mmCIF file of C-alpha atoms in Angstrom:
data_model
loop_
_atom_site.group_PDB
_atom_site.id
_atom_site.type_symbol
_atom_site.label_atom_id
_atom_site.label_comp_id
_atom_site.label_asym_id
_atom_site.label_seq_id
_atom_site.Cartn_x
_atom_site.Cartn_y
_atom_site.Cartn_z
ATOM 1 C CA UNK R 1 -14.208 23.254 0.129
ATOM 2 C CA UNK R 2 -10.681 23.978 1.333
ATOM 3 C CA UNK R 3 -8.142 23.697 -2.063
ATOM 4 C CA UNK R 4 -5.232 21.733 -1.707
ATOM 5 C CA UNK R 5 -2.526 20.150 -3.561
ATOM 6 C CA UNK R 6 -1.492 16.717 -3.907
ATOM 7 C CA UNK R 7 1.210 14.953 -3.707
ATOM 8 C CA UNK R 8 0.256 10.888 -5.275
ATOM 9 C CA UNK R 9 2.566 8.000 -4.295
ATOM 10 C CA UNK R 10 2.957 4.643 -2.477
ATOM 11 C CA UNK R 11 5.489 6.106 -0.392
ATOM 12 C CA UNK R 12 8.037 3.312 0.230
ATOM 13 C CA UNK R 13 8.589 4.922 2.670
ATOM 14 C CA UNK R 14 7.874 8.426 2.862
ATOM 15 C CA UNK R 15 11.065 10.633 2.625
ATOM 16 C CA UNK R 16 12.680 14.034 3.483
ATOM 17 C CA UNK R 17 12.644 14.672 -0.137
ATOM 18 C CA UNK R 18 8.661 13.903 -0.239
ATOM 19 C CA UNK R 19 8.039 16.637 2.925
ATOM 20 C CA UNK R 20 10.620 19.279 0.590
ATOM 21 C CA UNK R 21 7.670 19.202 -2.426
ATOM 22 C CA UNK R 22 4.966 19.811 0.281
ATOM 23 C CA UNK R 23 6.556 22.389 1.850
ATOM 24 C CA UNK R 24 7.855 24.544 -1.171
ATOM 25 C CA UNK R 25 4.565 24.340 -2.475
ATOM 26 C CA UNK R 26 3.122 25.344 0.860
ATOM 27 C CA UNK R 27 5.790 28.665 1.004
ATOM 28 C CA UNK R 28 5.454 29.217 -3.018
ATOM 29 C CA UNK R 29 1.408 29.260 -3.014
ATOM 30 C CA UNK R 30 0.127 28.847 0.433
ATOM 31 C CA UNK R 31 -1.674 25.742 -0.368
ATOM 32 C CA UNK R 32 -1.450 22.546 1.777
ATOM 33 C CA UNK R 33 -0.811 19.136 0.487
ATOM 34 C CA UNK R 34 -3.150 16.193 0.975
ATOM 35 C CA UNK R 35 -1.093 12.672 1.072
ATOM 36 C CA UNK R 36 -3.016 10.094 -1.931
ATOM 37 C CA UNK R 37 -1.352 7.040 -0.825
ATOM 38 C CA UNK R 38 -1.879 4.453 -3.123
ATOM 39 C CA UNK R 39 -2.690 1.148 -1.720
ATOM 40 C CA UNK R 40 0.139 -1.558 -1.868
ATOM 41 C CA UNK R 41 -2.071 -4.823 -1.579
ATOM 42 C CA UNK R 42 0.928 -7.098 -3.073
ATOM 43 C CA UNK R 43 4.366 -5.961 -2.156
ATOM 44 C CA UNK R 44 7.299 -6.676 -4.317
ATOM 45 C CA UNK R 45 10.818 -4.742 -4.618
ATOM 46 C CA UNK R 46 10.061 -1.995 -6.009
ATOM 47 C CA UNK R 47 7.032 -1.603 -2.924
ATOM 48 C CA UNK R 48 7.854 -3.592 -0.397
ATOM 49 C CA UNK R 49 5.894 -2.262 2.843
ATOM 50 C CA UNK R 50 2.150 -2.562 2.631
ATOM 51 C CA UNK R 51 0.190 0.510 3.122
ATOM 52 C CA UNK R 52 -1.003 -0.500 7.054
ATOM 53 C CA UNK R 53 2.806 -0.770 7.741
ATOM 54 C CA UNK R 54 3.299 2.768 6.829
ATOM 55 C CA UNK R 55 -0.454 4.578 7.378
ATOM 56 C CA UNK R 56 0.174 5.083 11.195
ATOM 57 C CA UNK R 57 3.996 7.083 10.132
ATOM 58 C CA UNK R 58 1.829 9.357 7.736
ATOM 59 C CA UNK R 59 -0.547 9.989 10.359
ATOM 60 C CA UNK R 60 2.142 11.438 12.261
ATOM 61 C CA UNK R 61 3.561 13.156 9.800
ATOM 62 C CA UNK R 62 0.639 15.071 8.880
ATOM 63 C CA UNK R 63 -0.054 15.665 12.695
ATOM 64 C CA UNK R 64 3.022 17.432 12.655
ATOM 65 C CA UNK R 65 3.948 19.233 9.574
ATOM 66 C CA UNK R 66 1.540 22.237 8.887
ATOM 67 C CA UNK R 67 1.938 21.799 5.257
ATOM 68 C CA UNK R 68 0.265 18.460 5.018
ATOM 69 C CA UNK R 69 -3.452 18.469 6.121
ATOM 70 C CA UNK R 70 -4.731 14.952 5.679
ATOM 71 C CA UNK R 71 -4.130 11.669 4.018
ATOM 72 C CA UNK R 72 -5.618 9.703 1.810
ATOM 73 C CA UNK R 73 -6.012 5.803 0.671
ATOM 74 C CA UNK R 74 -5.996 5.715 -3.216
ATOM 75 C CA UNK R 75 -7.512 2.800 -5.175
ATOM 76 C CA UNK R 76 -6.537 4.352 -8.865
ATOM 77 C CA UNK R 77 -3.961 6.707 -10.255
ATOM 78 C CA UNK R 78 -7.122 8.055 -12.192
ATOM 79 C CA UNK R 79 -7.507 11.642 -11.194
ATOM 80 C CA UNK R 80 -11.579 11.889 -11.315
ATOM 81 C CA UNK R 81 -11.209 9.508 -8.782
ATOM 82 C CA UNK R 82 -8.422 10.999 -6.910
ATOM 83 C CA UNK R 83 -10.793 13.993 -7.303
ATOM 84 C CA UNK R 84 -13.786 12.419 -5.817
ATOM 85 C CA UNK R 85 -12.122 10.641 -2.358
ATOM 86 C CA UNK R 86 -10.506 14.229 -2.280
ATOM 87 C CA UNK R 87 -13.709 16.189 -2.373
ATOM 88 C CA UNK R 88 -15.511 13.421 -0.186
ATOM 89 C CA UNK R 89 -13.258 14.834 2.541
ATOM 90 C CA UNK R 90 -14.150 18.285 1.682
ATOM 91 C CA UNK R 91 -10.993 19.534 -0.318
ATOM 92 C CA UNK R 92 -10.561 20.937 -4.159
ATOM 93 C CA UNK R 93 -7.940 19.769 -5.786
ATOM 94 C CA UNK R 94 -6.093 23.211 -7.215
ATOM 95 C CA UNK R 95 -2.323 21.627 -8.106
ATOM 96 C CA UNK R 96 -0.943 18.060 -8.054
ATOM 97 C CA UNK R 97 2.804 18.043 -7.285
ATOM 98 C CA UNK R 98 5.096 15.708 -8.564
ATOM 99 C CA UNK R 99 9.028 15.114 -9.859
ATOM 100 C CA UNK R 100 10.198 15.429 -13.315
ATOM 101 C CA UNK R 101 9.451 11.678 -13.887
ATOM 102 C CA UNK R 102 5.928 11.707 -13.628
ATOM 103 C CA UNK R 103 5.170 15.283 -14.701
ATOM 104 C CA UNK R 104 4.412 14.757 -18.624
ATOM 105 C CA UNK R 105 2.352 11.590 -17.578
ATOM 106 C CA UNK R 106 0.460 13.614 -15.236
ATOM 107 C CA UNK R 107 0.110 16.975 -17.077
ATOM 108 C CA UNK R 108 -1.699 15.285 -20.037
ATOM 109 C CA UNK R 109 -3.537 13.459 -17.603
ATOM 110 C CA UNK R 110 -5.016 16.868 -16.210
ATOM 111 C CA UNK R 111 -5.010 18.646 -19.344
ATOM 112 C CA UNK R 112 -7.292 16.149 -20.657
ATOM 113 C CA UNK R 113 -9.905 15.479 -17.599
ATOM 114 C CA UNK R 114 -9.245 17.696 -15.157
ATOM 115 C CA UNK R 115 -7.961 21.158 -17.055
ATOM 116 C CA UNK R 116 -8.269 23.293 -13.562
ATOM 117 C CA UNK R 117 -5.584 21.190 -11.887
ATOM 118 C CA UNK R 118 -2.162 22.769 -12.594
ATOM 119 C CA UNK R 119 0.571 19.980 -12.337
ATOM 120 C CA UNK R 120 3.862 21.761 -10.470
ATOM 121 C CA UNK R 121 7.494 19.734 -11.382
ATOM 122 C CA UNK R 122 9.842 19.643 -8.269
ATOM 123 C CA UNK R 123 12.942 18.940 -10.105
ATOM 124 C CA UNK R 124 15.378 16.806 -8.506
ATOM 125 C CA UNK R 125 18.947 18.149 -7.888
ATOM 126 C CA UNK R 126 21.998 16.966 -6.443
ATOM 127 C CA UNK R 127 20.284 17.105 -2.801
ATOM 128 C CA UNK R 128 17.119 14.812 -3.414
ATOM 129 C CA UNK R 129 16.028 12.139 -1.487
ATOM 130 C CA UNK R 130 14.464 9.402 -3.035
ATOM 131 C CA UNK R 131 13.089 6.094 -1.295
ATOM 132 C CA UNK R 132 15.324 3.980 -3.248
ATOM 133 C CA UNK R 133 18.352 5.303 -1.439
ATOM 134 C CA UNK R 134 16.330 4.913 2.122
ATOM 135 C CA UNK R 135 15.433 1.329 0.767
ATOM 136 C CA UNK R 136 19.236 0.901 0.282
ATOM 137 C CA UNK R 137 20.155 2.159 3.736
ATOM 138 C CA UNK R 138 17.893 -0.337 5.456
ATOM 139 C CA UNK R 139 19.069 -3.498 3.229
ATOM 140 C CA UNK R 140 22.470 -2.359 4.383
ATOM 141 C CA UNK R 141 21.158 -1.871 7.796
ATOM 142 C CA UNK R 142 22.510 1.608 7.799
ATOM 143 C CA UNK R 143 20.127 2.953 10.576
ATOM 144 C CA UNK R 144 21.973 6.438 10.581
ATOM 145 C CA UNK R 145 21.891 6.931 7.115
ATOM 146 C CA UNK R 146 17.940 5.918 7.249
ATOM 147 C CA UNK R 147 17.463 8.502 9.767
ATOM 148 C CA UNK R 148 19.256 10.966 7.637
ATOM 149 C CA UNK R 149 16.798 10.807 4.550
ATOM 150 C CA UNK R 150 13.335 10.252 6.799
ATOM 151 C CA UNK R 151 11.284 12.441 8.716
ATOM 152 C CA UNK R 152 11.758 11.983 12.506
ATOM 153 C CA UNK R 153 8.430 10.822 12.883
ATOM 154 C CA UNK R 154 9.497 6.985 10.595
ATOM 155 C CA UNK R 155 12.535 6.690 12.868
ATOM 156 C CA UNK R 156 11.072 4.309 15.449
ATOM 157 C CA UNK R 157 10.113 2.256 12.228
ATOM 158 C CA UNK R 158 13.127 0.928 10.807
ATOM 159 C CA UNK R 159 12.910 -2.175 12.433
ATOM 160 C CA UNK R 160 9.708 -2.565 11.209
ATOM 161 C CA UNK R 161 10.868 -1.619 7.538
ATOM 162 C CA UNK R 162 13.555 -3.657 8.090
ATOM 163 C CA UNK R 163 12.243 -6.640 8.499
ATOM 164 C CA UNK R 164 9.254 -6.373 5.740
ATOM 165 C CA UNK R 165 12.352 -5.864 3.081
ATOM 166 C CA UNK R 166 13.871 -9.043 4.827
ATOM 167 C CA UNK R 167 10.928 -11.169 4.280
ATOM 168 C CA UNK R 168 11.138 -10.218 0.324
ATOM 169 C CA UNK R 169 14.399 -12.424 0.296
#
């Protein structure tokens, strides 16, 4: 079994800030990041693309960026489960990244099921990204400013992303 980290979210969308925790965990430990995307069946404002509209960007993503090796659809936030679709695909799970905002929920979640998996914090600084602000950019249909937080490979999306946040009004 190849061991990997994970990064866990619904990524709406997936941002420059998400690829920075996969690639300083890549250059810090040499271990590659599996995606756990967790399915968004009912949109709303705080997730407003579904997870088809943004599975087929991901794909690409991972395609392209050596510290991502696969993706992931997610059912649960429960990590024996994240554990067994991970090892289904033939991956350990050694470290589960995540920002400061989820890392006490998920370091007692480890500590208490899954003891081996060390949790990593990627504190957030001046510099991060987060998906709010490239949820902003679209609503103000500031295409530059979308392109400016997203990896290249989401750019031919924001029409698409566009127009799912439209249909939320």
């Amino acid at each position: 079994m190849e061991k990997v980290n994970i990064l866990l979210s619904r990524f709406q969308p997936f941002t420059l800030g998400h690829l920075k925790c996969c690639t300083k965990v890549y250059k810090q430990r040499g271990i590659k990041t599996v995606l756990c995307v967790i399915d968004n069946v009912k949109p709303k404002e705080s997730y407003p693309f579904r997870t088809k509209a943004i599975w087929a960007g991901l794909k690409n993503i991972v395609k392209n960026h050596e510290e991502i090796v696969d993706l992931v659809l997610i059912k649960s936030v429960d990590i024996l489960k994240i554990g067994q679709a991970i090892g289904a695909k033939g991956y350990e799970i050694v470290s589960w990244c995540c920002g400061t905002d989820r890392f006490n929920d998920y370091s007692k979640m480890c500590k208490k099921y899954t003891p081996s998996v060390e949790v990593i914090e990627i504190k957030r600084d001046e510099s991060s990204i987060s998906a709010t602000q490239v949820r902003d950019a679209i609503l103000k249909d500031k295409e530059d400013i979308f392109k400016e937080l997203t990896p290249q490979e989401l750019h031919k999306s924001y029409e698409r992303f566009k127009s799912s946040l439209e249909a939320l009004d």
